[in-house]
Amino acid sequence: MTAGKPRILIVAGMHRSGTSAAAALLQSAGLRVGARLLGPCPSNVRGHFENLDFVEFHERRLRALGQDPSGWTLNGPLAFDEATAGEALRLASTHAATPAWGFKDPRTVLFLRAWAGLLPQAAFLFVHRAPWEVADSLYRRSSEYDAVFRENPALAVDVWA
């Protein structure tokens, strides 16, 4: 990377793939993942390490595209229109004062090409977990957030793919 430029790492992976563990490890090693993070819950007691600014940004974009804000969609890759791209760059610039920063949100996988185009200096860390393990974890989590999988169990693997 060019000297003086902030280092950006985008952690990407399906929900329940271990992205929270990866982001926690990276944060402990000095990567700034944000100040306003999604907190813990019974299925993720250490927290999600998701910067809520990016989570909310992705949720707004998904709603604007007529998609479920959770990211449970078979459509993709998704894009940013011109206004959304400007918003994304402003959002990234608020974190750029930190020498090494990044973000993690499972919805990011839907917008990988858009982020890569906007932040060509960014590196990506892809966290992989087998689809049957992700599906099992989603079923066991049984949160209201995952109710769609009780109605359509195959959707968990389809979304992973």
mmCIF file with all atom_site columns, C-alpha atoms in Angstrom:
data_model
loop_
_atom_site.group_PDB
_atom_site.id
_atom_site.type_symbol
_atom_site.label_atom_id
_atom_site.label_alt_id
_atom_site.label_comp_id
_atom_site.label_asym_id
_atom_site.label_entity_id
_atom_site.label_seq_id
_atom_site.pdbx_PDB_ins_code
_atom_site.Cartn_x
_atom_site.Cartn_y
_atom_site.Cartn_z
_atom_site.occupancy
_atom_site.B_iso_or_equiv
_atom_site.pdbx_formal_charge
_atom_site.auth_seq_id
_atom_site.auth_comp_id
_atom_site.auth_asym_id
_atom_site.auth_atom_id
_atom_site.pdbx_PDB_model_num
ATOM 1   C CA . MET A 1 1   ? 0.000   0.000   0.000  1.00 0.00 ? 1   MET A CA 1
ATOM 2   C CA . THR A 1 2   ? 1.105   3.549   -0.614 1.00 0.00 ? 2   THR A CA 1
ATOM 3   C CA . ALA A 1 3   ? 2.755   5.231   2.352  1.00 0.00 ? 3   ALA A CA 1
ATOM 4   C CA . GLY A 1 4   ? 0.418   7.640   4.097  1.00 0.00 ? 4   GLY A CA 1
ATOM 5   C CA . LYS A 1 5   ? -2.731  5.984   2.770  1.00 0.00 ? 5   LYS A CA 1
ATOM 6   C CA . PRO A 1 6   ? -4.998  4.301   5.284  1.00 0.00 ? 6   PRO A CA 1
ATOM 7   C CA . ARG A 1 7   ? -5.069  0.539   5.192  1.00 0.00 ? 7   ARG A CA 1
ATOM 8   C CA . ILE A 1 8   ? -8.562  -0.845  4.769  1.00 0.00 ? 8   ILE A CA 1
ATOM 9   C CA . LEU A 1 9   ? -9.637  -4.417  5.425  1.00 0.00 ? 9   LEU A CA 1
ATOM 10  C CA . ILE A 1 10  ? -13.158 -5.562  4.616  1.00 0.00 ? 10  ILE A CA 1
ATOM 11  C CA . VAL A 1 11  ? -14.194 -8.798  6.328  1.00 0.00 ? 11  VAL A CA 1
ATOM 12  C CA . ALA A 1 12  ? -16.753 -10.679 4.249  1.00 0.00 ? 12  ALA A CA 1
ATOM 13  C CA . GLY A 1 13  ? -18.602 -13.920 4.736  1.00 0.00 ? 13  GLY A CA 1
ATOM 14  C CA . MET A 1 14  ? -22.043 -15.407 5.204  1.00 0.00 ? 14  MET A CA 1
ATOM 15  C CA . HIS A 1 15  ? -23.864 -14.911 8.499  1.00 0.00 ? 15  HIS A CA 1
ATOM 16  C CA . ARG A 1 16  ? -22.762 -17.535 11.057 1.00 0.00 ? 16  ARG A CA 1
ATOM 17  C CA . SER A 1 17  ? -19.491 -18.175 9.189  1.00 0.00 ? 17  SER A CA 1
ATOM 18  C CA . GLY A 1 18  ? -17.075 -16.933 11.825 1.00 0.00 ? 18  GLY A CA 1
ATOM 19  C CA . THR A 1 19  ? -16.787 -13.339 10.659 1.00 0.00 ? 19  THR A CA 1
ATOM 20  C CA . SER A 1 20  ? -17.389 -12.076 14.214 1.00 0.00 ? 20  SER A CA 1
ATOM 21  C CA . ALA A 1 21  ? -14.516 -14.184 15.543 1.00 0.00 ? 21  ALA A CA 1
ATOM 22  C CA . ALA A 1 22  ? -12.265 -12.948 12.730 1.00 0.00 ? 22  ALA A CA 1
ATOM 23  C CA . ALA A 1 23  ? -13.213 -9.306  13.348 1.00 0.00 ? 23  ALA A CA 1
ATOM 24  C CA . ALA A 1 24  ? -12.661 -9.712  17.109 1.00 0.00 ? 24  ALA A CA 1
ATOM 25  C CA . LEU A 1 25  ? -9.191  -11.128 16.481 1.00 0.00 ? 25  LEU A CA 1
ATOM 26  C CA . LEU A 1 26  ? -8.352  -8.328  14.048 1.00 0.00 ? 26  LEU A CA 1
ATOM 27  C CA . GLN A 1 27  ? -9.582  -5.698  16.493 1.00 0.00 ? 27  GLN A CA 1
ATOM 28  C CA . SER A 1 28  ? -7.395  -7.163  19.250 1.00 0.00 ? 28  SER A CA 1
ATOM 29  C CA . ALA A 1 29  ? -4.453  -6.910  16.825 1.00 0.00 ? 29  ALA A CA 1
ATOM 30  C CA . GLY A 1 30  ? -5.081  -3.192  16.296 1.00 0.00 ? 30  GLY A CA 1
ATOM 31  C CA . LEU A 1 31  ? -7.537  -2.933  13.404 1.00 0.00 ? 31  LEU A CA 1
ATOM 32  C CA . ARG A 1 32  ? -10.124 -0.236  14.117 1.00 0.00 ? 32  ARG A CA 1
ATOM 33  C CA . VAL A 1 33  ? -13.515 -1.785  13.370 1.00 0.00 ? 33  VAL A CA 1
ATOM 34  C CA . GLY A 1 34  ? -15.587 1.116   14.672 1.00 0.00 ? 34  GLY A CA 1
ATOM 35  C CA . ALA A 1 35  ? -16.833 2.710   17.839 1.00 0.00 ? 35  ALA A CA 1
ATOM 36  C CA . ARG A 1 36  ? -20.534 1.954   17.465 1.00 0.00 ? 36  ARG A CA 1
ATOM 37  C CA . LEU A 1 37  ? -20.674 -1.836  17.253 1.00 0.00 ? 37  LEU A CA 1
ATOM 38  C CA . LEU A 1 38  ? -23.548 -4.305  17.214 1.00 0.00 ? 38  LEU A CA 1
ATOM 39  C CA . GLY A 1 39  ? -23.593 -5.739  20.706 1.00 0.00 ? 39  GLY A CA 1
ATOM 40  C CA . PRO A 1 40  ? -23.762 -9.284  22.025 1.00 0.00 ? 40  PRO A CA 1
ATOM 41  C CA . CYS A 1 41  ? -26.771 -11.571 21.987 1.00 0.00 ? 41  CYS A CA 1
ATOM 42  C CA . PRO A 1 42  ? -27.402 -15.124 23.248 1.00 0.00 ? 42  PRO A CA 1
ATOM 43  C CA . SER A 1 43  ? -26.060 -16.655 20.020 1.00 0.00 ? 43  SER A CA 1
ATOM 44  C CA . ASN A 1 44  ? -23.011 -14.355 19.886 1.00 0.00 ? 44  ASN A CA 1
ATOM 45  C CA . VAL A 1 45  ? -22.082 -13.541 23.470 1.00 0.00 ? 45  VAL A CA 1
ATOM 46  C CA . ARG A 1 46  ? -18.824 -11.692 22.673 1.00 0.00 ? 46  ARG A CA 1
ATOM 47  C CA . GLY A 1 47  ? -20.559 -9.404  20.197 1.00 0.00 ? 47  GLY A CA 1
ATOM 48  C CA . HIS A 1 48  ? -20.685 -9.186  16.429 1.00 0.00 ? 48  HIS A CA 1
ATOM 49  C CA . PHE A 1 49  ? -17.948 -6.584  15.853 1.00 0.00 ? 49  PHE A CA 1
ATOM 50  C CA . GLU A 1 50  ? -20.155 -5.030  13.165 1.00 0.00 ? 50  GLU A CA 1
ATOM 51  C CA . ASN A 1 51  ? -19.859 -1.284  12.722 1.00 0.00 ? 51  ASN A CA 1
ATOM 52  C CA . LEU A 1 52  ? -23.481 -0.130  12.878 1.00 0.00 ? 52  LEU A CA 1
ATOM 53  C CA . ASP A 1 53  ? -22.775 2.690   10.406 1.00 0.00 ? 53  ASP A CA 1
ATOM 54  C CA . PHE A 1 54  ? -22.026 0.094   7.711  1.00 0.00 ? 54  PHE A CA 1
ATOM 55  C CA . VAL A 1 55  ? -24.811 -2.274  8.825  1.00 0.00 ? 55  VAL A CA 1
ATOM 56  C CA . GLU A 1 56  ? -27.385 0.517   8.607  1.00 0.00 ? 56  GLU A CA 1
ATOM 57  C CA . PHE A 1 57  ? -25.965 1.683   5.265  1.00 0.00 ? 57  PHE A CA 1
ATOM 58  C CA . HIS A 1 58  ? -26.318 -1.817  3.790  1.00 0.00 ? 58  HIS A CA 1
ATOM 59  C CA . GLU A 1 59  ? -29.811 -2.233  5.245  1.00 0.00 ? 59  GLU A CA 1
ATOM 60  C CA . ARG A 1 60  ? -30.926 1.089   3.669  1.00 0.00 ? 60  ARG A CA 1
ATOM 61  C CA . ARG A 1 61  ? -29.523 0.039   0.298  1.00 0.00 ? 61  ARG A CA 1
ATOM 62  C CA . LEU A 1 62  ? -31.220 -3.367  0.483  1.00 0.00 ? 62  LEU A CA 1
ATOM 63  C CA . ARG A 1 63  ? -34.568 -1.708  1.300  1.00 0.00 ? 63  ARG A CA 1
ATOM 64  C CA . ALA A 1 64  ? -34.080 0.734   -1.604 1.00 0.00 ? 64  ALA A CA 1
ATOM 65  C CA . LEU A 1 65  ? -33.554 -2.249  -3.909 1.00 0.00 ? 65  LEU A CA 1
ATOM 66  C CA . GLY A 1 66  ? -36.719 -3.942  -2.601 1.00 0.00 ? 66  GLY A CA 1
ATOM 67  C CA . GLN A 1 67  ? -34.741 -6.605  -0.729 1.00 0.00 ? 67  GLN A CA 1
ATOM 68  C CA . ASP A 1 68  ? -35.012 -7.850  2.839  1.00 0.00 ? 68  ASP A CA 1
ATOM 69  C CA . PRO A 1 69  ? -32.653 -5.700  4.965  1.00 0.00 ? 69  PRO A CA 1
ATOM 70  C CA . SER A 1 70  ? -31.306 -8.833  6.647  1.00 0.00 ? 70  SER A CA 1
ATOM 71  C CA . GLY A 1 71  ? -29.632 -9.755  3.378  1.00 0.00 ? 71  GLY A CA 1
ATOM 72  C CA . TRP A 1 72  ? -31.573 -12.992 2.978  1.00 0.00 ? 72  TRP A CA 1
ATOM 73  C CA . THR A 1 73  ? -31.744 -12.715 -0.789 1.00 0.00 ? 73  THR A CA 1
ATOM 74  C CA . LEU A 1 74  ? -30.842 -14.825 -3.768 1.00 0.00 ? 74  LEU A CA 1
ATOM 75  C CA . ASN A 1 75  ? -30.221 -11.694 -5.835 1.00 0.00 ? 75  ASN A CA 1
ATOM 76  C CA . GLY A 1 76  ? -26.708 -10.470 -6.289 1.00 0.00 ? 76  GLY A CA 1
ATOM 77  C CA . PRO A 1 77  ? -24.281 -9.040  -6.813 1.00 0.00 ? 77  PRO A CA 1
ATOM 78  C CA . LEU A 1 78  ? -25.978 -5.773  -5.911 1.00 0.00 ? 78  LEU A CA 1
ATOM 79  C CA . ALA A 1 79  ? -24.737 -2.327  -6.883 1.00 0.00 ? 79  ALA A CA 1
ATOM 80  C CA . PHE A 1 80  ? -24.649 1.216   -5.576 1.00 0.00 ? 80  PHE A CA 1
ATOM 81  C CA . ASP A 1 81  ? -26.291 3.923   -7.627 1.00 0.00 ? 81  ASP A CA 1
ATOM 82  C CA . GLU A 1 82  ? -24.478 7.256   -7.912 1.00 0.00 ? 82  GLU A CA 1
ATOM 83  C CA . ALA A 1 83  ? -26.037 8.763   -4.770 1.00 0.00 ? 83  ALA A CA 1
ATOM 84  C CA . THR A 1 84  ? -25.388 5.602   -2.746 1.00 0.00 ? 84  THR A CA 1
ATOM 85  C CA . ALA A 1 85  ? -21.790 5.445   -3.973 1.00 0.00 ? 85  ALA A CA 1
ATOM 86  C CA . GLY A 1 86  ? -21.292 8.998   -2.725 1.00 0.00 ? 86  GLY A CA 1
ATOM 87  C CA . GLU A 1 87  ? -22.788 8.049   0.630  1.00 0.00 ? 87  GLU A CA 1
ATOM 88  C CA . ALA A 1 88  ? -20.508 4.991   0.797  1.00 0.00 ? 88  ALA A CA 1
ATOM 89  C CA . LEU A 1 89  ? -17.421 7.098   0.098  1.00 0.00 ? 89  LEU A CA 1
ATOM 90  C CA . ARG A 1 90  ? -18.441 9.633   2.766  1.00 0.00 ? 90  ARG A CA 1
ATOM 91  C CA . LEU A 1 91  ? -18.975 6.784   5.213  1.00 0.00 ? 91  LEU A CA 1
ATOM 92  C CA . ALA A 1 92  ? -15.551 5.323   4.425  1.00 0.00 ? 92  ALA A CA 1
ATOM 93  C CA . SER A 1 93  ? -13.899 8.735   4.706  1.00 0.00 ? 93  SER A CA 1
ATOM 94  C CA . THR A 1 94  ? -15.172 9.128   8.284  1.00 0.00 ? 94  THR A CA 1
ATOM 95  C CA . HIS A 1 95  ? -12.969 6.153   9.200  1.00 0.00 ? 95  HIS A CA 1
ATOM 96  C CA . ALA A 1 96  ? -10.007 6.966   6.949  1.00 0.00 ? 96  ALA A CA 1
ATOM 97  C CA . ALA A 1 97  ? -8.263  9.079   9.585  1.00 0.00 ? 97  ALA A CA 1
ATOM 98  C CA . THR A 1 98  ? -7.241  5.819   11.258 1.00 0.00 ? 98  THR A CA 1
ATOM 99  C CA . PRO A 1 99  ? -4.103  4.214   9.759  1.00 0.00 ? 99  PRO A CA 1
ATOM 100 C CA . ALA A 1 100 ? -5.628  0.719   9.752  1.00 0.00 ? 100 ALA A CA 1
ATOM 101 C CA . TRP A 1 101 ? -9.368  0.288   9.764  1.00 0.00 ? 101 TRP A CA 1
ATOM 102 C CA . GLY A 1 102 ? -11.976 -2.035  8.415  1.00 0.00 ? 102 GLY A CA 1
ATOM 103 C CA . PHE A 1 103 ? -15.494 -3.212  8.727  1.00 0.00 ? 103 PHE A CA 1
ATOM 104 C CA . LYS A 1 104 ? -17.462 -6.398  8.896  1.00 0.00 ? 104 LYS A CA 1
ATOM 105 C CA . ASP A 1 105 ? -21.090 -6.950  8.000  1.00 0.00 ? 105 ASP A CA 1
ATOM 106 C CA . PRO A 1 106 ? -22.355 -10.188 6.434  1.00 0.00 ? 106 PRO A CA 1
ATOM 107 C CA . ARG A 1 107 ? -24.440 -8.105  3.987  1.00 0.00 ? 107 ARG A CA 1
ATOM 108 C CA . THR A 1 108 ? -21.177 -6.864  2.484  1.00 0.00 ? 108 THR A CA 1
ATOM 109 C CA . VAL A 1 109 ? -20.938 -10.018 0.354  1.00 0.00 ? 109 VAL A CA 1
ATOM 110 C CA . LEU A 1 110 ? -23.904 -8.728  -1.646 1.00 0.00 ? 110 LEU A CA 1
ATOM 111 C CA . PHE A 1 111 ? -22.002 -5.528  -2.498 1.00 0.00 ? 111 PHE A CA 1
ATOM 112 C CA . LEU A 1 112 ? -18.426 -6.812  -2.972 1.00 0.00 ? 112 LEU A CA 1
ATOM 113 C CA . ARG A 1 113 ? -17.977 -5.431  -6.477 1.00 0.00 ? 113 ARG A CA 1
ATOM 114 C CA . ALA A 1 114 ? -19.383 -2.065  -5.453 1.00 0.00 ? 114 ALA A CA 1
ATOM 115 C CA . TRP A 1 115 ? -17.009 -1.757  -2.495 1.00 0.00 ? 115 TRP A CA 1
ATOM 116 C CA . ALA A 1 116 ? -14.046 -2.978  -4.556 1.00 0.00 ? 116 ALA A CA 1
ATOM 117 C CA . GLY A 1 117 ? -14.781 -0.323  -7.167 1.00 0.00 ? 117 GLY A CA 1
ATOM 118 C CA . LEU A 1 118 ? -15.099 2.463   -4.590 1.00 0.00 ? 118 LEU A CA 1
ATOM 119 C CA . LEU A 1 119 ? -12.156 1.433   -2.417 1.00 0.00 ? 119 LEU A CA 1
ATOM 120 C CA . PRO A 1 120 ? -9.584  -0.092  -4.793 1.00 0.00 ? 120 PRO A CA 1
ATOM 121 C CA . GLN A 1 121 ? -6.937  0.113   -2.062 1.00 0.00 ? 121 GLN A CA 1
ATOM 122 C CA . ALA A 1 122 ? -8.989  -2.144  0.233  1.00 0.00 ? 122 ALA A CA 1
ATOM 123 C CA . ALA A 1 123 ? -8.055  -5.718  0.980  1.00 0.00 ? 123 ALA A CA 1
ATOM 124 C CA . PHE A 1 124 ? -10.706 -8.350  1.576  1.00 0.00 ? 124 PHE A CA 1
ATOM 125 C CA . LEU A 1 125 ? -10.667 -11.166 4.092  1.00 0.00 ? 125 LEU A CA 1
ATOM 126 C CA . PHE A 1 126 ? -13.123 -13.876 3.084  1.00 0.00 ? 126 PHE A CA 1
ATOM 127 C CA . VAL A 1 127 ? -14.274 -16.095 5.933  1.00 0.00 ? 127 VAL A CA 1
ATOM 128 C CA . HIS A 1 128 ? -15.629 -19.453 4.804  1.00 0.00 ? 128 HIS A CA 1
ATOM 129 C CA . ARG A 1 129 ? -17.678 -22.031 6.651  1.00 0.00 ? 129 ARG A CA 1
ATOM 130 C CA . ALA A 1 130 ? -19.298 -25.049 5.034  1.00 0.00 ? 130 ALA A CA 1
ATOM 131 C CA . PRO A 1 131 ? -22.912 -24.445 3.983  1.00 0.00 ? 131 PRO A CA 1
ATOM 132 C CA . TRP A 1 132 ? -24.325 -27.277 6.086  1.00 0.00 ? 132 TRP A CA 1
ATOM 133 C CA . GLU A 1 133 ? -22.611 -25.836 9.168  1.00 0.00 ? 133 GLU A CA 1
ATOM 134 C CA . VAL A 1 134 ? -23.986 -22.364 8.433  1.00 0.00 ? 134 VAL A CA 1
ATOM 135 C CA . ALA A 1 135 ? -27.481 -23.783 7.917  1.00 0.00 ? 135 ALA A CA 1
ATOM 136 C CA . ASP A 1 136 ? -27.246 -25.771 11.149 1.00 0.00 ? 136 ASP A CA 1
ATOM 137 C CA . SER A 1 137 ? -26.107 -22.682 13.042 1.00 0.00 ? 137 SER A CA 1
ATOM 138 C CA . LEU A 1 138 ? -28.971 -20.624 11.596 1.00 0.00 ? 138 LEU A CA 1
ATOM 139 C CA . TYR A 1 139 ? -31.507 -23.297 12.570 1.00 0.00 ? 139 TYR A CA 1
ATOM 140 C CA . ARG A 1 140 ? -30.086 -23.611 16.095 1.00 0.00 ? 140 ARG A CA 1
ATOM 141 C CA . ARG A 1 141 ? -29.979 -19.838 16.564 1.00 0.00 ? 141 ARG A CA 1
ATOM 142 C CA . SER A 1 142 ? -33.744 -19.784 15.995 1.00 0.00 ? 142 SER A CA 1
ATOM 143 C CA . SER A 1 143 ? -34.064 -16.063 16.445 1.00 0.00 ? 143 SER A CA 1
ATOM 144 C CA . GLU A 1 144 ? -36.972 -14.088 15.086 1.00 0.00 ? 144 GLU A CA 1
ATOM 145 C CA . TYR A 1 145 ? -34.456 -12.785 12.559 1.00 0.00 ? 145 TYR A CA 1
ATOM 146 C CA . ASP A 1 146 ? -34.106 -16.305 11.133 1.00 0.00 ? 146 ASP A CA 1
ATOM 147 C CA . ALA A 1 147 ? -37.808 -17.285 11.078 1.00 0.00 ? 147 ALA A CA 1
ATOM 148 C CA . VAL A 1 148 ? -37.692 -17.403 7.288  1.00 0.00 ? 148 VAL A CA 1
ATOM 149 C CA . PHE A 1 149 ? -35.506 -20.524 7.504  1.00 0.00 ? 149 PHE A CA 1
ATOM 150 C CA . ARG A 1 150 ? -38.072 -22.412 9.554  1.00 0.00 ? 150 ARG A CA 1
ATOM 151 C CA . GLU A 1 151 ? -40.588 -21.783 6.764  1.00 0.00 ? 151 GLU A CA 1
ATOM 152 C CA . ASN A 1 152 ? -38.094 -22.552 3.992  1.00 0.00 ? 152 ASN A CA 1
ATOM 153 C CA . PRO A 1 153 ? -35.155 -24.631 5.342  1.00 0.00 ? 153 PRO A CA 1
ATOM 154 C CA . ALA A 1 154 ? -33.426 -24.935 1.957  1.00 0.00 ? 154 ALA A CA 1
ATOM 155 C CA . LEU A 1 155 ? -33.151 -21.156 1.750  1.00 0.00 ? 155 LEU A CA 1
ATOM 156 C CA . ALA A 1 156 ? -30.236 -21.173 4.221  1.00 0.00 ? 156 ALA A CA 1
ATOM 157 C CA . VAL A 1 157 ? -28.058 -23.141 1.809  1.00 0.00 ? 157 VAL A CA 1
ATOM 158 C CA . ASP A 1 158 ? -29.361 -21.203 -1.203 1.00 0.00 ? 158 ASP A CA 1
ATOM 159 C CA . VAL A 1 159 ? -28.459 -17.873 0.429  1.00 0.00 ? 159 VAL A CA 1
ATOM 160 C CA . TRP A 1 160 ? -25.033 -19.247 1.370  1.00 0.00 ? 160 TRP A CA 1
ATOM 161 C CA . ALA A 1 161 ? -24.450 -20.188 -2.288 1.00 0.00 ? 161 ALA A CA 1
#
